[in-house]
PDB file of C-alpha atoms in Angstrom:
ATOM      1  CA  MET A   1      -0.611  30.952   8.309  1.00 63.00           C
ATOM      2  CA  PRO A   2      -0.706  27.431   9.013  1.00 87.00           C
ATOM      3  CA  HIS A   3      -1.415  24.850   6.256  1.00 96.00           C
ATOM      4  CA  THR A   4      -5.085  23.866   5.828  1.00 98.00           C
ATOM      5  CA  ILE A   5      -5.440  20.071   5.434  1.00 98.00           C
ATOM      6  CA  LEU A   6      -8.594  18.153   4.394  1.00 98.00           C
ATOM      7  CA  VAL A   7      -9.011  14.960   6.179  1.00 98.00           C
ATOM      8  CA  VAL A   8     -11.544  12.717   4.261  1.00 97.00           C
ATOM      9  CA  GLU A   9     -12.018   9.250   6.320  1.00 96.00           C
ATOM     10  CA  ASP A  10     -15.455   7.828   6.832  1.00 94.00           C
ATOM     11  CA  GLU A  11     -14.531   6.239  10.169  1.00 95.00           C
ATOM     12  CA  PRO A  12     -15.610   8.705  12.411  1.00 96.00           C
ATOM     13  CA  ASP A  13     -13.129   7.749  15.179  1.00 96.00           C
ATOM     14  CA  LEU A  14     -10.059   7.706  12.971  1.00 95.00           C
ATOM     15  CA  ARG A  15     -11.141  10.888  11.491  1.00 96.00           C
ATOM     16  CA  GLU A  16     -11.346  12.261  14.927  1.00 97.00           C
ATOM     17  CA  VAL A  17      -7.939  11.052  15.871  1.00 96.00           C
ATOM     18  CA  ILE A  18      -6.464  12.691  12.657  1.00 97.00           C
ATOM     19  CA  VAL A  19      -7.744  15.817  12.975  1.00 98.00           C
ATOM     20  CA  ASP A  20      -6.643  16.203  16.760  1.00 97.00           C
ATOM     21  CA  CYS A  21      -3.162  14.903  15.588  1.00 96.00           C
ATOM     22  CA  LEU A  22      -3.018  17.689  13.056  1.00 97.00           C
ATOM     23  CA  LYS A  23      -4.541  20.453  15.193  1.00 97.00           C
ATOM     24  CA  GLY A  24      -1.789  19.791  17.894  1.00 96.00           C
ATOM     25  CA  ALA A  25       0.913  19.747  15.327  1.00 96.00           C
ATOM     26  CA  GLY A  26      -0.515  23.477  14.408  1.00 96.00           C
ATOM     27  CA  TYR A  27      -2.280  22.632  11.094  1.00 97.00           C
ATOM     28  CA  THR A  28      -5.727  23.872  10.427  1.00 98.00           C
ATOM     29  CA  ALA A  29      -7.839  20.814   9.754  1.00 98.00           C
ATOM     30  CA  VAL A  30     -10.992  20.263   7.883  1.00 98.00           C
ATOM     31  CA  SER A  31     -12.802  16.992   7.627  1.00 98.00           C
ATOM     32  CA  CYS A  32     -15.840  14.896   6.038  1.00 97.00           C
ATOM     33  CA  GLY A  33     -16.595  11.170   5.920  1.00 95.00           C
ATOM     34  CA  ASP A  34     -18.411  11.387   2.246  1.00 93.00           C
ATOM     35  CA  GLY A  35     -16.356  11.434  -0.892  1.00 92.00           C
ATOM     36  CA  ASN A  36     -19.404  13.454  -2.533  1.00 93.00           C
ATOM     37  CA  GLN A  37     -18.437  16.452  -0.124  1.00 94.00           C
ATOM     38  CA  VAL A  38     -14.559  16.478  -1.259  1.00 95.00           C
ATOM     39  CA  LEU A  39     -14.587  18.863  -4.127  1.00 95.00           C
ATOM     40  CA  GLY A  40     -16.800  21.523  -2.527  1.00 96.00           C
ATOM     41  CA  LEU A  41     -14.710  21.459   0.547  1.00 97.00           C
ATOM     42  CA  ILE A  42     -11.532  21.841  -1.767  1.00 97.00           C
ATOM     43  CA  ARG A  43     -12.969  24.978  -3.292  1.00 96.00           C
ATOM     44  CA  GLN A  44     -14.108  26.490  -0.269  1.00 97.00           C
ATOM     45  CA  HIS A  45     -11.193  25.834   2.066  1.00 97.00           C
ATOM     46  CA  ALA A  46      -8.326  25.625  -0.550  1.00 96.00           C
ATOM     47  CA  PRO A  47      -6.460  23.126   1.426  1.00 98.00           C
ATOM     48  CA  SER A  48      -2.725  22.397   0.949  1.00 97.00           C
ATOM     49  CA  LEU A  49      -3.094  18.750   1.319  1.00 98.00           C
ATOM     50  CA  VAL A  50      -5.588  16.223   1.416  1.00 98.00           C
ATOM     51  CA  ILE A  51      -5.718  12.930   3.398  1.00 97.00           C
ATOM     52  CA  LEU A  52      -7.846  10.522   1.468  1.00 96.00           C
ATOM     53  CA  ASP A  53      -9.392   7.250   2.295  1.00 94.00           C
ATOM     54  CA  LEU A  54      -9.508   4.862  -0.326  1.00 91.00           C
ATOM     55  CA  GLN A  55     -12.914   3.426   0.375  1.00 90.00           C
ATOM     56  CA  LEU A  56     -15.541   6.038   1.006  1.00 91.00           C
ATOM     57  CA  PRO A  57     -19.425   6.298   0.469  1.00 89.00           C
ATOM     58  CA  GLY A  58     -20.291   8.449  -2.311  1.00 88.00           C
ATOM     59  CA  MET A  59     -16.955   8.593  -4.423  1.00 90.00           C
ATOM     60  CA  ASN A  60     -14.184   6.454  -3.500  1.00 90.00           C
ATOM     61  CA  GLY A  61     -10.704   7.846  -2.934  1.00 91.00           C
ATOM     62  CA  TRP A  62      -9.234   6.418  -6.483  1.00 90.00           C
ATOM     63  CA  LYS A  63     -11.836   8.659  -8.388  1.00 92.00           C
ATOM     64  CA  LEU A  64     -11.694  11.617  -6.440  1.00 94.00           C
ATOM     65  CA  CYS A  65      -7.532  11.733  -6.982  1.00 94.00           C
ATOM     66  CA  HIS A  66      -8.065  11.215 -10.651  1.00 93.00           C
ATOM     67  CA  LEU A  67     -10.972  14.066 -10.539  1.00 94.00           C
ATOM     68  CA  ILE A  68      -8.018  16.337  -8.262  1.00 95.00           C
ATOM     69  CA  LYS A  69      -5.369  15.857 -10.490  1.00 93.00           C
ATOM     70  CA  SER A  70      -6.694  16.208 -14.010  1.00 93.00           C
ATOM     71  CA  ASN A  71      -8.188  19.527 -12.834  1.00 94.00           C
ATOM     72  CA  PRO A  72      -5.575  22.173 -13.768  1.00 95.00           C
ATOM     73  CA  ALA A  73      -6.955  24.451 -10.858  1.00 94.00           C
ATOM     74  CA  THR A  74      -6.265  21.538  -8.211  1.00 95.00           C
ATOM     75  CA  ALA A  75      -3.638  19.335  -9.971  1.00 93.00           C
ATOM     76  CA  ARG A  76      -0.998  20.809  -7.728  1.00 94.00           C
ATOM     77  CA  LEU A  77      -2.786  19.764  -4.679  1.00 96.00           C
ATOM     78  CA  LEU A  78      -0.745  17.292  -2.619  1.00 96.00           C
ATOM     79  CA  ILE A  79      -2.817  14.143  -1.960  1.00 96.00           C
ATOM     80  CA  VAL A  80      -1.729  11.549   0.819  1.00 95.00           C
ATOM     81  CA  ALA A  81      -3.660   8.246   0.278  1.00 92.00           C
ATOM     82  CA  LEU A  82      -4.777   6.471   3.590  1.00 90.00           C
ATOM     83  CA  SER A  83      -5.872   2.956   3.523  1.00 85.00           C
ATOM     84  CA  GLY A  84      -6.006  -0.743   4.636  1.00 80.00           C
ATOM     85  CA  LEU A  85      -5.860  -1.674   1.155  1.00 73.00           C
ATOM     86  CA  ILE A  86      -2.244  -1.179   0.855  1.00 67.00           C
ATOM     87  CA  GLU A  87       0.486  -3.069   2.732  1.00 61.00           C
ATOM     88  CA  GLU A  88       3.162  -0.648   3.322  1.00 56.00           C
ATOM     89  CA  ASP A  89       3.926   3.233   2.620  1.00 56.00           C
ATOM     90  CA  SER A  90       5.051   4.131  -0.556  1.00 58.00           C
ATOM     91  CA  GLY A  91       5.686   7.231  -2.595  1.00 57.00           C
ATOM     92  CA  ALA A  92       4.582   8.638  -5.955  1.00 53.00           C
ATOM     93  CA  GLY A  93       4.292   6.511  -8.745  1.00 48.00           C
ATOM     94  CA  ASP A  94       0.726   5.226  -8.207  1.00 50.00           C
ATOM     95  CA  THR A  95      -1.608   5.362 -11.491  1.00 48.00           C
ATOM     96  CA  ASP A  96      -3.587   7.829  -9.917  1.00 55.00           C
ATOM     97  CA  ARG A  97      -0.916  10.135  -8.680  1.00 82.00           C
ATOM     98  CA  PHE A  98      -1.091  10.178  -4.977  1.00 90.00           C
ATOM     99  CA  ASP A  99       1.968  12.150  -4.021  1.00 91.00           C
ATOM    100  CA  TYR A 100       2.016   9.403  -1.098  1.00 91.00           C
ATOM    101  CA  MET A 101       0.165   6.049   0.349  1.00 89.00           C
ATOM    102  CA  ILE A 102       0.066   5.183   3.963  1.00 90.00           C
ATOM    103  CA  ALA A 103      -1.211   1.958   5.201  1.00 88.00           C
ATOM    104  CA  LYS A 104      -3.587   1.698   7.912  1.00 89.00           C
ATOM    105  CA  PRO A 105      -2.885   1.051  10.689  1.00 88.00           C
ATOM    106  CA  PHE A 106      -0.331   3.716  10.943  1.00 90.00           C
ATOM    107  CA  ASP A 107       1.906   5.522  13.554  1.00 92.00           C
ATOM    108  CA  PRO A 108       0.587   9.336  14.067  1.00 93.00           C
ATOM    109  CA  ASP A 109       3.950  10.729  14.457  1.00 94.00           C
ATOM    110  CA  ALA A 110       5.094   9.027  11.118  1.00 91.00           C
ATOM    111  CA  LEU A 111       1.968  10.427   9.576  1.00 94.00           C
ATOM    112  CA  LEU A 112       2.755  14.206  10.844  1.00 96.00           C
ATOM    113  CA  ASN A 113       6.676  13.650   9.666  1.00 95.00           C
ATOM    114  CA  ARG A 114       5.516  12.742   6.187  1.00 93.00           C
ATOM    115  CA  LEU A 115       3.120  15.705   6.000  1.00 96.00           C
ATOM    116  CA  ARG A 116       5.861  17.657   7.178  1.00 96.00           C
ATOM    117  CA  LYS A 117       8.207  16.448   4.313  1.00 95.00           C
ATOM    118  CA  LEU A 118       5.435  16.840   1.745  1.00 95.00           C
ATOM    119  CA  LEU A 119       4.583  20.352   2.926  1.00 96.00           C
ATOM    120  CA  LYS A 120       8.322  21.461   3.128  1.00 92.00           C
ATOM    121  CA  ASP A 121       7.450  22.627   6.969  1.00 80.00           C
TER     122      ASP A 121
END
């Protein structure tokens, strides 16, 4: 069974590119563009990983990461931050405990390679 990945990106064109890339690689992709929808989608779809834009309407990515990682039921969920606010890709160690941070613009192949490593595919 393929991994389910939740894509949270408020820019529709970019969200579509990411979803198409994930589906092309064999993943199941669920997406939304508003931070307020994320926790419900996590409960509904039980994703293996969340790709999370940091600047979202509703609830921003920093707050969402904190809520996800502080809840024992979702604390182990992998979260990859995707943002134009960071200058280069970086691993864990962020105060909000992202598992990885990817700078926009990004290379779709590099994104898939990072996801495969995180998901141990």
